[in-house]
Amino acid sequence: MSADSHTALPESVASLPKAELHLHLEGSIQPSTVCALTARHGVNVTEQEVRRRYAYGNFLEFLETFKWVTSFLRDPQDYALITRDLAEHLIAQRVIYAEITISIGVMQLRKQSAEANFGAILAAAEPFESRGLRMRWIFDAVRQFGPEAAMRVVQAAKQCGMKSIVAFGIGGDELSIPAEQLRPVYDQAATLGLHRLIHAGEIGGPEKIREAVELLGVERIGHGIAAVNDPALMDVLADRRIALEVCPQSNVRTGALALQLRRPAATIEDHPLPALFRHGIPIVLSTDDPAMFHTTLAEEYEHAHRLGMTESELLRMAQMSFDFAFDRQHTRTTS
């Protein structure tokens, strides 16, 4: 199906209050906010330069840009600024609940106080509750930093009093550290009462997803598009009700989709989202790093519609983002 044949998103879906569960705080920084951040630290950068950097040929180029942007997050005020910016964008998109991933592992690498930064994030988020946006937080470690660094992220959640922290996750290079080495970290997170998730099957194969489920006991998978290459794994995810946090535009922009399809390039029209959904796997549609991937949650629903997903399928998928949220106080029924 070509982009030209794309029909408008049904109003029943477009107008629906939504939840988003795979969203990186640091990946949500709009170009204008990047300029405000850099100026605070004595560096002049134009929005045009930021937009130029927000274009990648592959996953490693994206990680380099992520590193560059986060290098300007240096104190609690910086985190407060980007939290307010993200909250305004979410409200504009009718998002009423969001689980937002914070790269605590990067803060710790840079010798920052996760407690001070998180305190500023909570303070910045609080006024938005009265405007109808509930934000919960996922403390994220970086896989290639190793298991000891990941354990420090779990400990940081404990030191922050667990307030509004719903889960522990690991992102970064999924090909770097074997899942087996991360097992004690996930066991400790579970002991503290944190839900568990991980980025897997984004650029890695289906085995990375299977290991995460079998060895780490994860409840949701970040991305997980590699599952489409393993029907038996798709059965496992469907049977165990393990949700995939699917971010179509991200998968195209990083080259992850082309990699999984074993093609030199791929477009949104090639995305396996409908196949995964129709196999019975729970799907929560998300933006990942919306500013860096030039997308919004509304646009991701439009992409799903363009892929041939029906109005009733889109409504069911929107409901799944509430059903598979870790803060179960916040649910709604779309039917």
Short mmCIF file of C-alpha atoms in Angstrom, two decimals, residues 185-317:
data_model
loop_
_atom_site.label_atom_id
_atom_site.label_comp_id
_atom_site.label_asym_id
_atom_site.label_seq_id
_atom_site.Cartn_x
_atom_site.Cartn_y
_atom_site.Cartn_z
CA VAL A 185 20.06 -7.73 38.42
CA TYR A 186 16.55 -8.66 37.33
CA ASP A 187 16.11 -10.88 40.39
CA GLN A 188 17.01 -7.91 42.60
CA ALA A 189 14.60 -5.62 40.72
CA ALA A 190 11.82 -8.16 41.27
CA THR A 191 12.69 -8.38 44.99
CA LEU A 192 12.17 -4.62 45.25
CA GLY A 193 8.77 -4.96 43.61
CA LEU A 194 9.77 -3.43 40.28
CA HIS A 195 8.26 -4.70 37.06
CA ARG A 196 10.83 -5.93 34.52
CA LEU A 197 11.36 -5.15 30.87
CA ILE A 198 14.16 -5.00 28.33
CA HIS A 199 14.94 -3.85 24.79
CA ALA A 200 15.26 -7.05 22.75
CA GLY A 201 14.67 -8.18 19.20
CA GLU A 202 15.22 -4.67 17.88
CA ILE A 203 18.51 -5.35 16.14
CA GLY A 204 19.12 -8.73 17.77
CA GLY A 205 17.49 -11.98 16.69
CA PRO A 206 14.48 -13.81 18.16
CA GLU A 207 16.78 -15.60 20.59
CA LYS A 208 17.36 -12.30 22.43
CA ILE A 209 13.63 -12.10 23.12
CA ARG A 210 13.44 -15.73 24.18
CA GLU A 211 16.36 -15.30 26.60
CA ALA A 212 14.76 -12.21 28.10
CA VAL A 213 11.52 -14.11 28.72
CA GLU A 214 13.05 -17.37 29.96
CA LEU A 215 16.07 -16.09 31.91
CA LEU A 216 15.06 -12.61 33.07
CA GLY A 217 11.32 -13.00 33.58
CA VAL A 218 10.47 -9.82 31.71
CA GLU A 219 6.82 -8.80 31.44
CA ARG A 220 7.12 -6.60 28.33
CA ILE A 221 9.63 -6.41 25.50
CA GLY A 222 10.89 -3.14 24.07
CA HIS A 223 10.50 -3.44 20.27
CA GLY A 224 10.61 -7.23 19.78
CA ILE A 225 10.07 -7.07 16.03
CA ALA A 226 12.49 -9.99 15.50
CA ALA A 227 9.71 -12.25 16.80
CA VAL A 228 8.18 -12.17 13.33
CA ASN A 229 11.06 -14.41 12.19
CA ASP A 230 10.19 -17.15 14.73
CA PRO A 231 6.58 -18.42 14.70
CA ALA A 232 7.18 -20.61 17.79
CA LEU A 233 8.33 -17.54 19.74
CA MET A 234 5.27 -15.64 18.52
CA ASP A 235 3.16 -18.43 20.05
CA VAL A 236 5.01 -18.06 23.37
CA LEU A 237 4.45 -14.29 23.48
CA ALA A 238 0.77 -14.70 22.62
CA ASP A 239 0.19 -17.55 25.11
CA ARG A 240 2.01 -15.83 27.99
CA ARG A 241 0.52 -12.41 27.20
CA ILE A 242 3.92 -10.72 26.99
CA ALA A 243 3.41 -7.40 25.28
CA LEU A 244 5.67 -5.97 22.60
CA GLU A 245 6.26 -2.22 22.79
CA VAL A 246 6.25 -1.55 19.04
CA CYS A 247 7.65 1.72 17.67
CA PRO A 248 7.33 1.60 13.86
CA GLN A 249 8.94 4.91 12.91
CA SER A 250 11.89 4.20 15.20
CA ASN A 251 12.42 0.82 13.53
CA VAL A 252 12.56 2.45 10.11
CA ARG A 253 14.81 5.36 11.17
CA THR A 254 17.42 3.23 12.96
CA GLY A 255 17.58 0.61 10.19
CA ALA A 256 16.35 -2.06 12.63
CA LEU A 257 13.43 -3.00 10.40
CA ALA A 258 15.60 -3.42 7.30
CA LEU A 259 17.96 -5.56 9.40
CA GLN A 260 15.17 -7.86 10.59
CA LEU A 261 13.75 -8.17 7.08
CA ARG A 262 17.26 -8.75 5.68
CA ARG A 263 16.86 -5.95 3.15
CA PRO A 264 19.08 -2.98 2.30
CA ALA A 265 16.24 -0.59 3.18
CA ALA A 266 12.69 -0.71 4.54
CA THR A 267 9.70 1.61 4.84
CA ILE A 268 6.76 1.84 7.23
CA GLU A 269 4.72 -0.21 4.73
CA ASP A 270 7.06 -3.15 5.38
CA HIS A 271 6.50 -3.19 9.15
CA PRO A 272 5.28 -6.51 10.66
CA LEU A 273 3.00 -4.76 13.19
CA PRO A 274 -0.26 -6.23 11.76
CA ALA A 275 1.21 -9.75 11.56
CA LEU A 276 2.37 -9.61 15.19
CA PHE A 277 -0.98 -8.22 16.37
CA ARG A 278 -3.05 -10.71 14.40
CA HIS A 279 -1.00 -13.58 15.82
CA GLY A 280 -2.51 -12.68 19.20
CA ILE A 281 0.54 -10.96 20.67
CA PRO A 282 -0.37 -7.96 22.84
CA ILE A 283 0.96 -4.78 21.20
CA VAL A 284 1.44 -1.39 22.83
CA LEU A 285 2.08 1.23 20.18
CA SER A 286 4.71 3.81 21.11
CA THR A 287 7.09 6.47 19.78
CA ASP A 288 10.38 5.47 21.49
CA ASP A 289 12.33 8.73 20.96
CA PRO A 290 9.68 10.95 19.35
CA ALA A 291 11.77 14.08 18.79
CA MET A 292 14.73 12.12 17.44
CA PHE A 293 12.53 10.05 15.14
CA HIS A 294 10.30 12.93 14.00
CA THR A 295 7.08 11.26 15.13
CA THR A 296 4.12 11.52 17.49
CA LEU A 297 1.82 8.89 18.96
CA ALA A 298 -0.96 10.11 16.66
CA GLU A 299 1.31 9.51 13.66
CA GLU A 300 2.14 6.00 14.86
CA TYR A 301 -1.60 5.20 14.90
CA GLU A 302 -1.81 6.63 11.39
CA HIS A 303 1.03 4.33 10.34
CA ALA A 304 -0.82 1.34 11.82
CA HIS A 305 -3.96 2.34 9.91
CA ARG A 306 -1.95 2.71 6.71
CA LEU A 307 -0.66 -0.83 7.25
CA GLY A 308 -4.25 -2.04 6.95
CA MET A 309 -5.25 -2.30 10.59
CA THR A 310 -9.00 -1.81 10.94
CA GLU A 311 -10.82 0.63 13.20
CA SER A 312 -11.72 -2.14 15.66
CA GLU A 313 -8.11 -3.41 15.69
CA LEU A 314 -6.82 0.10 16.38
CA LEU A 315 -9.31 0.54 19.22
CA ARG A 316 -8.26 -2.81 20.72
CA MET A 317 -4.60 -1.86 20.43
#
